[in-house]
Coordinates of C-alpha atoms and ligand atoms in Angstrom, one line a residue:
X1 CA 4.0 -4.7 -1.5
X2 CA 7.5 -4.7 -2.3
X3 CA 9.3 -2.3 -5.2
X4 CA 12.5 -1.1 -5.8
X5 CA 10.9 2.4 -4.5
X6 CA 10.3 1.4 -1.1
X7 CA 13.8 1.1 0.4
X8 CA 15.3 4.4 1.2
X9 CA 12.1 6.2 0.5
X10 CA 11.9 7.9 4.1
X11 CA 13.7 11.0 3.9
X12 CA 12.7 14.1 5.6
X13 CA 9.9 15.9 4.7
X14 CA 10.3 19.1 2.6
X15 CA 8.2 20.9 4.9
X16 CA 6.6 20.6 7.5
X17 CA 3.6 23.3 6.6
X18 CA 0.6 22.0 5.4
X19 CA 0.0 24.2 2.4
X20 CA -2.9 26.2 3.4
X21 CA -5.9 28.4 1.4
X22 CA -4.0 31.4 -0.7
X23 CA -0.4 30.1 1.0
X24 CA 2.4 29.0 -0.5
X25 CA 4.5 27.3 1.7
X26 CA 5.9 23.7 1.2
X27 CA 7.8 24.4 -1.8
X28 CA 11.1 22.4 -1.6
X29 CA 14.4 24.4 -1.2
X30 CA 15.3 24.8 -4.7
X31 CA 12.4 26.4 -6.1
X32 CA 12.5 25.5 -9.6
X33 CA 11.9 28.1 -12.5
X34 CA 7.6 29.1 -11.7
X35 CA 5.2 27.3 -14.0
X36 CA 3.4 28.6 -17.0
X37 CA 1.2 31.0 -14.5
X38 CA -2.5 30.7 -14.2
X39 CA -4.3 33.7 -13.6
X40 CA -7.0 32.4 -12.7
X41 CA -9.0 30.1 -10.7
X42 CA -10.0 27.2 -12.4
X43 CA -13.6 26.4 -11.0
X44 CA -14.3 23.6 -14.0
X45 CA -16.3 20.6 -13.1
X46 CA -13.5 18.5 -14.9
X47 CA -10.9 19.3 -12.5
X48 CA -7.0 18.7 -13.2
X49 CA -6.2 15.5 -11.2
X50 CA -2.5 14.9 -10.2
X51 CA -2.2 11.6 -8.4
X52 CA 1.4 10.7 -7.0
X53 CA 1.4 7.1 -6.8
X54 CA 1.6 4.1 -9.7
X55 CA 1.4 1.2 -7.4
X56 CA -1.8 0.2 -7.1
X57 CA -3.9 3.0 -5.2
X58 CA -3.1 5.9 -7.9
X59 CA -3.8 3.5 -10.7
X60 CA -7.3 2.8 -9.6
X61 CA -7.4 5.8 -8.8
X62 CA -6.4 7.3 -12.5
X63 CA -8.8 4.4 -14.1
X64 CA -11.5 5.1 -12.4
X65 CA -12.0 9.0 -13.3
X66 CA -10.7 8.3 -17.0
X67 CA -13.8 6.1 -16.8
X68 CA -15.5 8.5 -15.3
X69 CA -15.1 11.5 -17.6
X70 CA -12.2 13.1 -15.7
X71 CA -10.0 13.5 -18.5
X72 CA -7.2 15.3 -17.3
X73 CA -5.5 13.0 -15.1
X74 CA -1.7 12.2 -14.5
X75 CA -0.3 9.5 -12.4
X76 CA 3.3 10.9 -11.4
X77 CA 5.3 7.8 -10.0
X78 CA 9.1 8.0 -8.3
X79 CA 10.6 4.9 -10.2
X80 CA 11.5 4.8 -13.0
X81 CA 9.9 2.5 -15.9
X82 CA 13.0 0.6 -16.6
X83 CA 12.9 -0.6 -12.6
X84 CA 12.0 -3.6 -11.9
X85 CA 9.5 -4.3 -9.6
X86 CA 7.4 -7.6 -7.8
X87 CA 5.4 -7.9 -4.9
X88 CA 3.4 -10.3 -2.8
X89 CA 0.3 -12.1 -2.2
X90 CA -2.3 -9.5 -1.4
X91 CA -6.3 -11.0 -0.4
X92 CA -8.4 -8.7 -2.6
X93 CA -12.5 -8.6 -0.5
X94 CA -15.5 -8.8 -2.8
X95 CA -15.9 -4.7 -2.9
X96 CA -12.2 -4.4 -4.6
X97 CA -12.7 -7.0 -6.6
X98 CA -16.0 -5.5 -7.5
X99 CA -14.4 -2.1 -8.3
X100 CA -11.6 -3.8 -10.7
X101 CA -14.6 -5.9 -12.3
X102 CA -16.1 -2.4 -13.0
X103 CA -12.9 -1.4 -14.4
X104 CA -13.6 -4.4 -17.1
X105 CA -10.4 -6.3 -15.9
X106 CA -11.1 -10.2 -16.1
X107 CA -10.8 -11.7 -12.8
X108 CA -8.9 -14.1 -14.1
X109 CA -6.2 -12.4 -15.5
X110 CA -5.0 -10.6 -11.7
X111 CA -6.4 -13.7 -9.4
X112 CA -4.7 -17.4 -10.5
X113 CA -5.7 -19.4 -8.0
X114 CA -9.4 -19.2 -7.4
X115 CA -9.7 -20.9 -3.8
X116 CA -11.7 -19.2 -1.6
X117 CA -10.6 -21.3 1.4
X118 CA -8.4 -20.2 4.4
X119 CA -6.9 -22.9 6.6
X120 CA -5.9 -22.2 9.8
X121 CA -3.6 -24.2 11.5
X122 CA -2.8 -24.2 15.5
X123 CA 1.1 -25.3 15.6
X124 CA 2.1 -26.5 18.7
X125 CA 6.0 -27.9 19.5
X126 CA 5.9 -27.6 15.6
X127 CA 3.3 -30.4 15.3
X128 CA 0.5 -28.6 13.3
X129 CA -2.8 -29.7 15.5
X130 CA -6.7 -28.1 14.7
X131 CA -7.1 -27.1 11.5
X132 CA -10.0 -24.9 10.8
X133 CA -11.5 -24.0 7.7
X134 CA -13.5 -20.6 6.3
X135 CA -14.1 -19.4 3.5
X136 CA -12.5 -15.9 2.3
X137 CA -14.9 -13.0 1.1
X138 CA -12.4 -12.4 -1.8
X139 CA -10.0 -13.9 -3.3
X140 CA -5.9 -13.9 -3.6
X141 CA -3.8 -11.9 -6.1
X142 CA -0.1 -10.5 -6.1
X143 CA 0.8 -7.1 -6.4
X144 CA 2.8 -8.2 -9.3
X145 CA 0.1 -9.5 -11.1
X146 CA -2.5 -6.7 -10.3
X147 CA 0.1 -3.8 -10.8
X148 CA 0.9 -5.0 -14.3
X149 CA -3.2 -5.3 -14.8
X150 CA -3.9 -1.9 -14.0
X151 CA -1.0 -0.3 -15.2
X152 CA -1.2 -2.0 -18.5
X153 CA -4.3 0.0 -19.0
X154 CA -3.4 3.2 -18.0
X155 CA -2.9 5.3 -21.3
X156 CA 1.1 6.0 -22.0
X157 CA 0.5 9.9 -22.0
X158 CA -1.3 9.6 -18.3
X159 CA 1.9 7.8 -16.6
X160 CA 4.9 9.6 -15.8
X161 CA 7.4 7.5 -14.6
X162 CA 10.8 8.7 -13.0
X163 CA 8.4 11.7 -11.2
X164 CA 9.5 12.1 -7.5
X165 CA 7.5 14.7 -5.8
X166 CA 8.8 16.3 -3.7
X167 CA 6.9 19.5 -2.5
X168 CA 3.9 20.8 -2.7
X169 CA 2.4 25.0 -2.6
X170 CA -0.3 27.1 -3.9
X171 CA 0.4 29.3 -6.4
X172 CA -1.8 31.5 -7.9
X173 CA -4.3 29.8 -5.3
X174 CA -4.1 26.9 -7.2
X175 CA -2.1 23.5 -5.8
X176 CA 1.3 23.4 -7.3
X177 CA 3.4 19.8 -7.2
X178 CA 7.0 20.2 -6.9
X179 CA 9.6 17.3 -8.2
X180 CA 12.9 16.4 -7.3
X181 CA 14.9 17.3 -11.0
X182 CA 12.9 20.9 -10.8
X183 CA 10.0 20.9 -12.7
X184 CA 6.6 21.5 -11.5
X185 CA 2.9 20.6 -11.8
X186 CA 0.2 22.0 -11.3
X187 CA -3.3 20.4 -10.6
X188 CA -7.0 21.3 -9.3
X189 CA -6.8 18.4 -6.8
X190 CA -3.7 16.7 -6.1
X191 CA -4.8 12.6 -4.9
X192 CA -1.4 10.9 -3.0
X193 CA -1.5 7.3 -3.2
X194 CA 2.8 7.6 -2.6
X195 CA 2.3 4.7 0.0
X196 CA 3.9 4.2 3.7
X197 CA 6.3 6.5 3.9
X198 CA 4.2 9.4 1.6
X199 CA 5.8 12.3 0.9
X200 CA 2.1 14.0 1.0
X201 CA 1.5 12.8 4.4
X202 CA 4.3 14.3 5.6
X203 CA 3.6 17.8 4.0
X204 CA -0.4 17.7 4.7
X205 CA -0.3 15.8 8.2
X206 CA 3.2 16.0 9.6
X207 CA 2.4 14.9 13.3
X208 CA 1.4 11.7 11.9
X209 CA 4.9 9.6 11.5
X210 CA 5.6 6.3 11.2
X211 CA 6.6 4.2 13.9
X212 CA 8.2 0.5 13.9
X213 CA 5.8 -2.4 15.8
X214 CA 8.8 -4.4 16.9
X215 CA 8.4 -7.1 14.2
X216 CA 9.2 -8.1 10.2
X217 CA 7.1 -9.8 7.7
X218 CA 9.9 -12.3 6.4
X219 CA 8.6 -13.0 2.9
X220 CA 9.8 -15.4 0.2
X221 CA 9.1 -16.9 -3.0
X222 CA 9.7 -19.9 -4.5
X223 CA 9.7 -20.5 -8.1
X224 CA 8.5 -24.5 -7.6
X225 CA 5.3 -25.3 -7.6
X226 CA 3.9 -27.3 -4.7
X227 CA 1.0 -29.9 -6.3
X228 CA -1.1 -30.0 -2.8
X229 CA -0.6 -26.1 -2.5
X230 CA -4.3 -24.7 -3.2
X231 CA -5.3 -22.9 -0.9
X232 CA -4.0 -20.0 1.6
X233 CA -2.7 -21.8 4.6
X234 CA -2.5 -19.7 8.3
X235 CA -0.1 -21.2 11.1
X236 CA -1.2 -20.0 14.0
X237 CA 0.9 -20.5 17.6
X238 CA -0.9 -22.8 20.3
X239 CA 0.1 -19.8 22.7
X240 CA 1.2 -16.6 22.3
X241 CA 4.7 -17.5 20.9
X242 CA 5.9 -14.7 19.0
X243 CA 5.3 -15.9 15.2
X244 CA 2.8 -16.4 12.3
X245 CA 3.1 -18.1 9.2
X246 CA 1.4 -17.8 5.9
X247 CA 1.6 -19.6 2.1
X248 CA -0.6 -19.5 -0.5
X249 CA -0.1 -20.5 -3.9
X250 CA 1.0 -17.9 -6.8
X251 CA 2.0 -18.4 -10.4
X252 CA 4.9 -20.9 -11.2
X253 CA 5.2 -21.1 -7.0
X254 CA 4.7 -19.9 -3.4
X255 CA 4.1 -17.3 -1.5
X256 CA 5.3 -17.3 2.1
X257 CA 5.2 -14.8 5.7
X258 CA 6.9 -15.0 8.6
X259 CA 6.1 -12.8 11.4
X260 CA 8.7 -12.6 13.4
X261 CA 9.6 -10.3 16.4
X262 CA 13.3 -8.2 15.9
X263 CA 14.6 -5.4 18.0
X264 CA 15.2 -2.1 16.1
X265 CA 18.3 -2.7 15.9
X266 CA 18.3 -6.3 14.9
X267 CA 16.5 -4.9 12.2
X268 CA 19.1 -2.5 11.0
X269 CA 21.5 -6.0 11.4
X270 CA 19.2 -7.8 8.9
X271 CA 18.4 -5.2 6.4
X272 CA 20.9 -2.2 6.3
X273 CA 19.2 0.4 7.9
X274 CA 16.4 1.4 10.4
X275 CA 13.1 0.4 9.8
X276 CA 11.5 4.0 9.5
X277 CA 13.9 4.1 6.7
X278 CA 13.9 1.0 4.9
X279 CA 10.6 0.5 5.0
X280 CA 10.5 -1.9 2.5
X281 CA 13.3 -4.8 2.4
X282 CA 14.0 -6.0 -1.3
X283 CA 16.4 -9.3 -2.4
X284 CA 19.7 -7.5 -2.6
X285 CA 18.9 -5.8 1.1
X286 CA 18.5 -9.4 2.7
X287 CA 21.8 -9.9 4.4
X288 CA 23.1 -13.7 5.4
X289 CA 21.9 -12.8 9.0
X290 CA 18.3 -11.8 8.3
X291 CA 18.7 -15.2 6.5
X292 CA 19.9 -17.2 9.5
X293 CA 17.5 -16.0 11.1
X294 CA 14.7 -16.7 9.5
X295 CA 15.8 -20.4 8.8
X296 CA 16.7 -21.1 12.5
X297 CA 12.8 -19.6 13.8
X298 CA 11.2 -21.7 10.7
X299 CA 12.8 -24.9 12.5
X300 CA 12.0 -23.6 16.0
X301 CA 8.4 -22.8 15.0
X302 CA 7.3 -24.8 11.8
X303 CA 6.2 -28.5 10.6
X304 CA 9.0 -29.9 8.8
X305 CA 7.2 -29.7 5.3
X306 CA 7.1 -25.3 6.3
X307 CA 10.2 -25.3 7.5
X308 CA 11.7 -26.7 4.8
X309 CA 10.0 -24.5 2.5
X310 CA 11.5 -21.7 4.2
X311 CA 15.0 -23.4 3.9
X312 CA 14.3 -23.9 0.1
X313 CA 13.6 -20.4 -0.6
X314 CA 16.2 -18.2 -2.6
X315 CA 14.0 -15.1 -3.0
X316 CA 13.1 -13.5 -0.2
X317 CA 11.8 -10.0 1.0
X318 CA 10.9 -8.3 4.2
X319 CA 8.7 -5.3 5.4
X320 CA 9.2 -3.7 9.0
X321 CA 5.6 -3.7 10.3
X322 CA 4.6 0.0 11.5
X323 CA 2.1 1.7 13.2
X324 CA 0.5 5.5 12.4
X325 CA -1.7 7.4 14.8
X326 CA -5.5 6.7 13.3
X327 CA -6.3 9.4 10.2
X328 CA -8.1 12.2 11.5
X329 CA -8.9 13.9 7.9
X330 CA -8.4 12.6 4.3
X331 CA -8.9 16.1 2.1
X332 CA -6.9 19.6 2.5
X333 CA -7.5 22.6 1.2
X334 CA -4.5 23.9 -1.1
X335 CA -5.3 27.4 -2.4
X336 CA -8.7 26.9 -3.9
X337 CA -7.9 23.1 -5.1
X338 CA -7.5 20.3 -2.5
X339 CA -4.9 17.4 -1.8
X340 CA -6.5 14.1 -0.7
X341 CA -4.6 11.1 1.2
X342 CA -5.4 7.6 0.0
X343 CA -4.3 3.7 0.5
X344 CA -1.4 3.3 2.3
X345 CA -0.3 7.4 2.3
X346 CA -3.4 7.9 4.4
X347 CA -3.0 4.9 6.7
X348 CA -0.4 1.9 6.7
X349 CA -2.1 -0.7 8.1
X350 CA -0.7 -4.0 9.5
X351 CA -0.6 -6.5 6.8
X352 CA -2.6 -9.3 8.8
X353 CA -5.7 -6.3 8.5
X354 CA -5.4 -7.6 5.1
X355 CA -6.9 -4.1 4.6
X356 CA -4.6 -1.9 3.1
X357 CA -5.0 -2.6 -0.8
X358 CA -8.2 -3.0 -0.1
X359 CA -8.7 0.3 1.3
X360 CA -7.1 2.0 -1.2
X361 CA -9.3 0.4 -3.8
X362 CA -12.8 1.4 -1.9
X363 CA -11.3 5.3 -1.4
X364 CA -10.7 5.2 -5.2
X365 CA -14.2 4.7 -6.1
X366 CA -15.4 6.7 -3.4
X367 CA -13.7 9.6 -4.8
X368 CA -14.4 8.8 -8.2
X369 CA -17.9 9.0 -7.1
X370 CA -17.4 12.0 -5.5
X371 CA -16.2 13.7 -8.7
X372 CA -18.7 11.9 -10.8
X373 CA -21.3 14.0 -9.1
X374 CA -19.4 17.1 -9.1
X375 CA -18.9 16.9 -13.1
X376 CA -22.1 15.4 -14.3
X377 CA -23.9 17.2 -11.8
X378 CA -22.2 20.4 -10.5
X379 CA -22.0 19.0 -7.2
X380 CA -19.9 21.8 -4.9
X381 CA -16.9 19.8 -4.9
X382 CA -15.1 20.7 -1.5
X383 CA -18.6 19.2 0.1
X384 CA -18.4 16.2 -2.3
X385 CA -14.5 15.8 -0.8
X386 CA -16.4 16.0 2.7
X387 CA -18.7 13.5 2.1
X388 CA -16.3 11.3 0.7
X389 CA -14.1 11.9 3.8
X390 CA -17.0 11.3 5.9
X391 CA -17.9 7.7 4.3
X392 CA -14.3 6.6 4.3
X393 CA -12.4 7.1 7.1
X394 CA -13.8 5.4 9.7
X395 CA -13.2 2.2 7.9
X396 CA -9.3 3.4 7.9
X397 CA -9.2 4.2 10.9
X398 CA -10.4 0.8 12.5
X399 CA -7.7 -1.1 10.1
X400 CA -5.4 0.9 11.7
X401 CA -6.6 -0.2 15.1
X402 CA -7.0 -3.8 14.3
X403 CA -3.8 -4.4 13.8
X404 CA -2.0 -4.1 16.7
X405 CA -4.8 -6.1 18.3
X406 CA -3.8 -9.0 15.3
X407 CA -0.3 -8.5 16.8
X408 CA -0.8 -9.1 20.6
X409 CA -2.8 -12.2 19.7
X410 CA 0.2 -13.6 18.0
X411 CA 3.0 -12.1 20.6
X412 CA 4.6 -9.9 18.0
X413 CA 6.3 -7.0 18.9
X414 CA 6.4 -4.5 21.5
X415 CA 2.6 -3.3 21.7
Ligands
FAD1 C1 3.3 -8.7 3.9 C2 2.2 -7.9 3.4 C3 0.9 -8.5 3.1 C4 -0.1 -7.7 2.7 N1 -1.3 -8.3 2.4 C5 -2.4 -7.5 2.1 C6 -3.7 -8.1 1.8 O1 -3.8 -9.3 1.9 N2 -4.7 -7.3 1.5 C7 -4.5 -5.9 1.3 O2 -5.5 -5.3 1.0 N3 -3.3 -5.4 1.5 C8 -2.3 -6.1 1.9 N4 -1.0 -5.5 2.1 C9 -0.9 -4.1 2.0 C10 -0.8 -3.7 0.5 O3 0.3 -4.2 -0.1 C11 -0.6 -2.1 0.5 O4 -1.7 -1.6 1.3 C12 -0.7 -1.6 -0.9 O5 0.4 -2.0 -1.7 C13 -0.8 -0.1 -0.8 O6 -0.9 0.4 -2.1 P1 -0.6 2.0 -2.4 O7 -0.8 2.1 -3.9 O8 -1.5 2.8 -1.6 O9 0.8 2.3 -1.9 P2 2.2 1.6 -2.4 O10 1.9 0.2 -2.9 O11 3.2 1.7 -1.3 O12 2.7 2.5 -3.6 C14 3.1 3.8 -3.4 C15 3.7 4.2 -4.8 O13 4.0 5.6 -4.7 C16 5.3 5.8 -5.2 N5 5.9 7.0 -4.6 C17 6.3 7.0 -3.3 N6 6.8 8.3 -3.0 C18 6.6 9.0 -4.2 C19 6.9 10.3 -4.5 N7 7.4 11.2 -3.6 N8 6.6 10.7 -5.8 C20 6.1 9.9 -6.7 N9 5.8 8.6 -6.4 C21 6.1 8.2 -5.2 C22 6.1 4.5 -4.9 O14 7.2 4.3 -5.8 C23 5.0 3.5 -5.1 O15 4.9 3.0 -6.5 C24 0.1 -6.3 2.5 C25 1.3 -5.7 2.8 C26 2.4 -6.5 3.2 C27 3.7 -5.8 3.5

């Protein structure tokens, strides 16, 4: 996805202590006037929910436990409401799309264009040759488009926009969120969905960083609609080139990615700084030589009709692709509350996975489940956060290792 929060987003952590049971430890350096103290333990079975994230992870998230009788719920989210933000395509599989469905969002008003198909095309001297056709179990959506779906729902006292956590202790043996103008939160369970370069990550699992793959999703835009654009089309190398290509269509245009191989530091010549630290590359960051670039590969690699394409395109993004060690743990206790890890704050996955959305979507309703049975039910919830923990990690951690697997078959990078 691509938002205005992404680009200089990975700072240092505040800590490096995961908080731990009756700790306090990772509060940030400034400790902010203390909180409205609670005494005591709240051991409801309608916990407080902070979840740090309004992309599309915490939203689901927040949705789904509204739905589910969890009424105290905030989404805390770092940019600020007047931002703008957009985003790409992003292949939603049958379970998400089952999951927003439950949510009662129509289908149609997140997915525009309905194909199912996937064309894959071997290009070879830039002569597209086999074409093979599958069918998708999903279908295609933008983040723009699903973002404003689910956000659009979420009721105006939940959100807080402008909210950059930044820290996070146990006081009074109870998980205490700290943010970056001084004020504090304090929750029963505290759910980060705060994306790649999570600021929860860092303070629950700190030996898990980030690290650059060797290549750059180019992405672009266009605003003209292409009449025999209708279904998402896959460029594939004959051999092991070094590049993949992808459009699909999207509303009033098309959708574009360019895989494409770039040094660390031709990276930091493209974008403006280091790929652990812009890990997401908006419009104004694209410099004239991230543009040349991509233009001079899209006529070394593409069929004219791409390549022009390319050419033709005014907006364009980019996204360093990374790699994480695999998620050994999802939940942590924080006092007697618990911080979880989901989407892309538990495990940024290589885009051509095509998992990373979607795994944020399945966690969601796994925890909501989880939570469902702990309020209806008086299910013990630390062993309903193990259970959920148990069902849902090995699923992330094999996106995790997919994707550098995707990458060798196309020549990308440096793995
Ligand atoms: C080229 C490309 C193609 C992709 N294609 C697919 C696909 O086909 N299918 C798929 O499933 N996935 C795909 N993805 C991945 C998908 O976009 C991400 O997995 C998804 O956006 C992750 O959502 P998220 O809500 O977990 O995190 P993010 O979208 O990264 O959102 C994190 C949110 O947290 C906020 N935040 C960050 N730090 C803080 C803080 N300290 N305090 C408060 N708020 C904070 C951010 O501002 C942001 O709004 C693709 C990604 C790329 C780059």
């Amino acid at each position: 996805m691509f938002s205005t929060a992404g680009s200089e987003r990975d700072s240092q952590p505040q800590s490096s202590t995961p908080p731990d049971r009756g700790t306090s430890t990772t509060a940030p350096a400034n400790r902010p006037a203390a909180t409205p103290a609670r005494s005591t333990t709240r051991t409801t079975a309608r916990p407080r929910v902070a979840v740090v994230g309004g992309s599309l992870s915490g939203p689901t998230t927040a949705l789904l436990l509204l739905q589910a009788g969890i009424d105290d719920v905030t989404v805390y989210e770092a940019v600020p409401a007047s931002a703008p933000q957009g985003g790409g395509l992003i292949g939603l599989e049958h379970s998400s799309l089952d999951v927003l469905d439950h949510l009662g969002i129509p289908q149609d008003e997140f997915v525009r264009h309905d194909s199912e198909a996937v064309m894959q095309i071997t290009v070879c001297q830039r002569q597209p040759g086999q074409v093979r056709r599958h069918l998708y179990a999903g279908r295609n959506t933008t983040w723009t488009l699903l973002h404003t779906a689910l956000s659009r729902r979420l009721p105006t006292d939940v959100l807080r926009t402008g909210a950059r956590v930044t820290g996070l202790s146990a006081e009074h043996d109870q998980p205490l969120l700290h943010f970056a103008d001084g004020n504090t939160a304090p929750a029963d369970l505290v759910v980060f969905a705060d994306g790649r370069s999570s600021t929860g990550r860092r303070l629950l699992d700190p030996q898990r960083r980030l690290h650059y793959a060797g290549y750059v999703a180019h992405r672009g835009q266009t605003t003209s609609t292409q009449p025999d654009l209708h279904d998402f089309l896959r460029y594939e190398p004959a051999e092991h080139s070094g590049m993949q290509f992808n459009v699909a269509p999207i509303p009033d245009g098309a959708d574009w990615t360019f895989y494409l191989s770039a040094t660390p530091a031709q990276y930091e010549d493209f974008f403006g700084a280091p790929p652990t630290r812009r890990v997401f590359a908006l419009p104004h960051h694209i410099t004239a030589a991230a543009r040349t670039e991509v233009d001079a590969s899209a006529e070394q690699y593409l069929p004219d009709e791409q390549a022009a394409l390319v050419h033709a395109t005014t907006t364009r993004m980019a996204a360093p692709v990374m790699d994480i060690e695999p998620p050994t743990q999802m939940v942590w206790p924080v006092g007697a509350g618990h911080a979880v890890l989901i989407g892309d704050a538990l495990a940024p996955v290589r885009p051509h996975t095509a998992r990373g959305a979607n795994n944020g979507i399945e966690q969601a309703w796994g925890l909501a489940a989880a939570l469902t049975q702990h309020r209806k039910y008086h299910a013990d919830l630390t062993t309903a956060l193990d259970g959920w923990q148990h069902r849902h990690l090995p699923a992330a951690v094999a996106a995790v290792q997919l994707g550098p697997e995707l990458g060798r078959q196309y020549g990308l990078g440096t793995v």
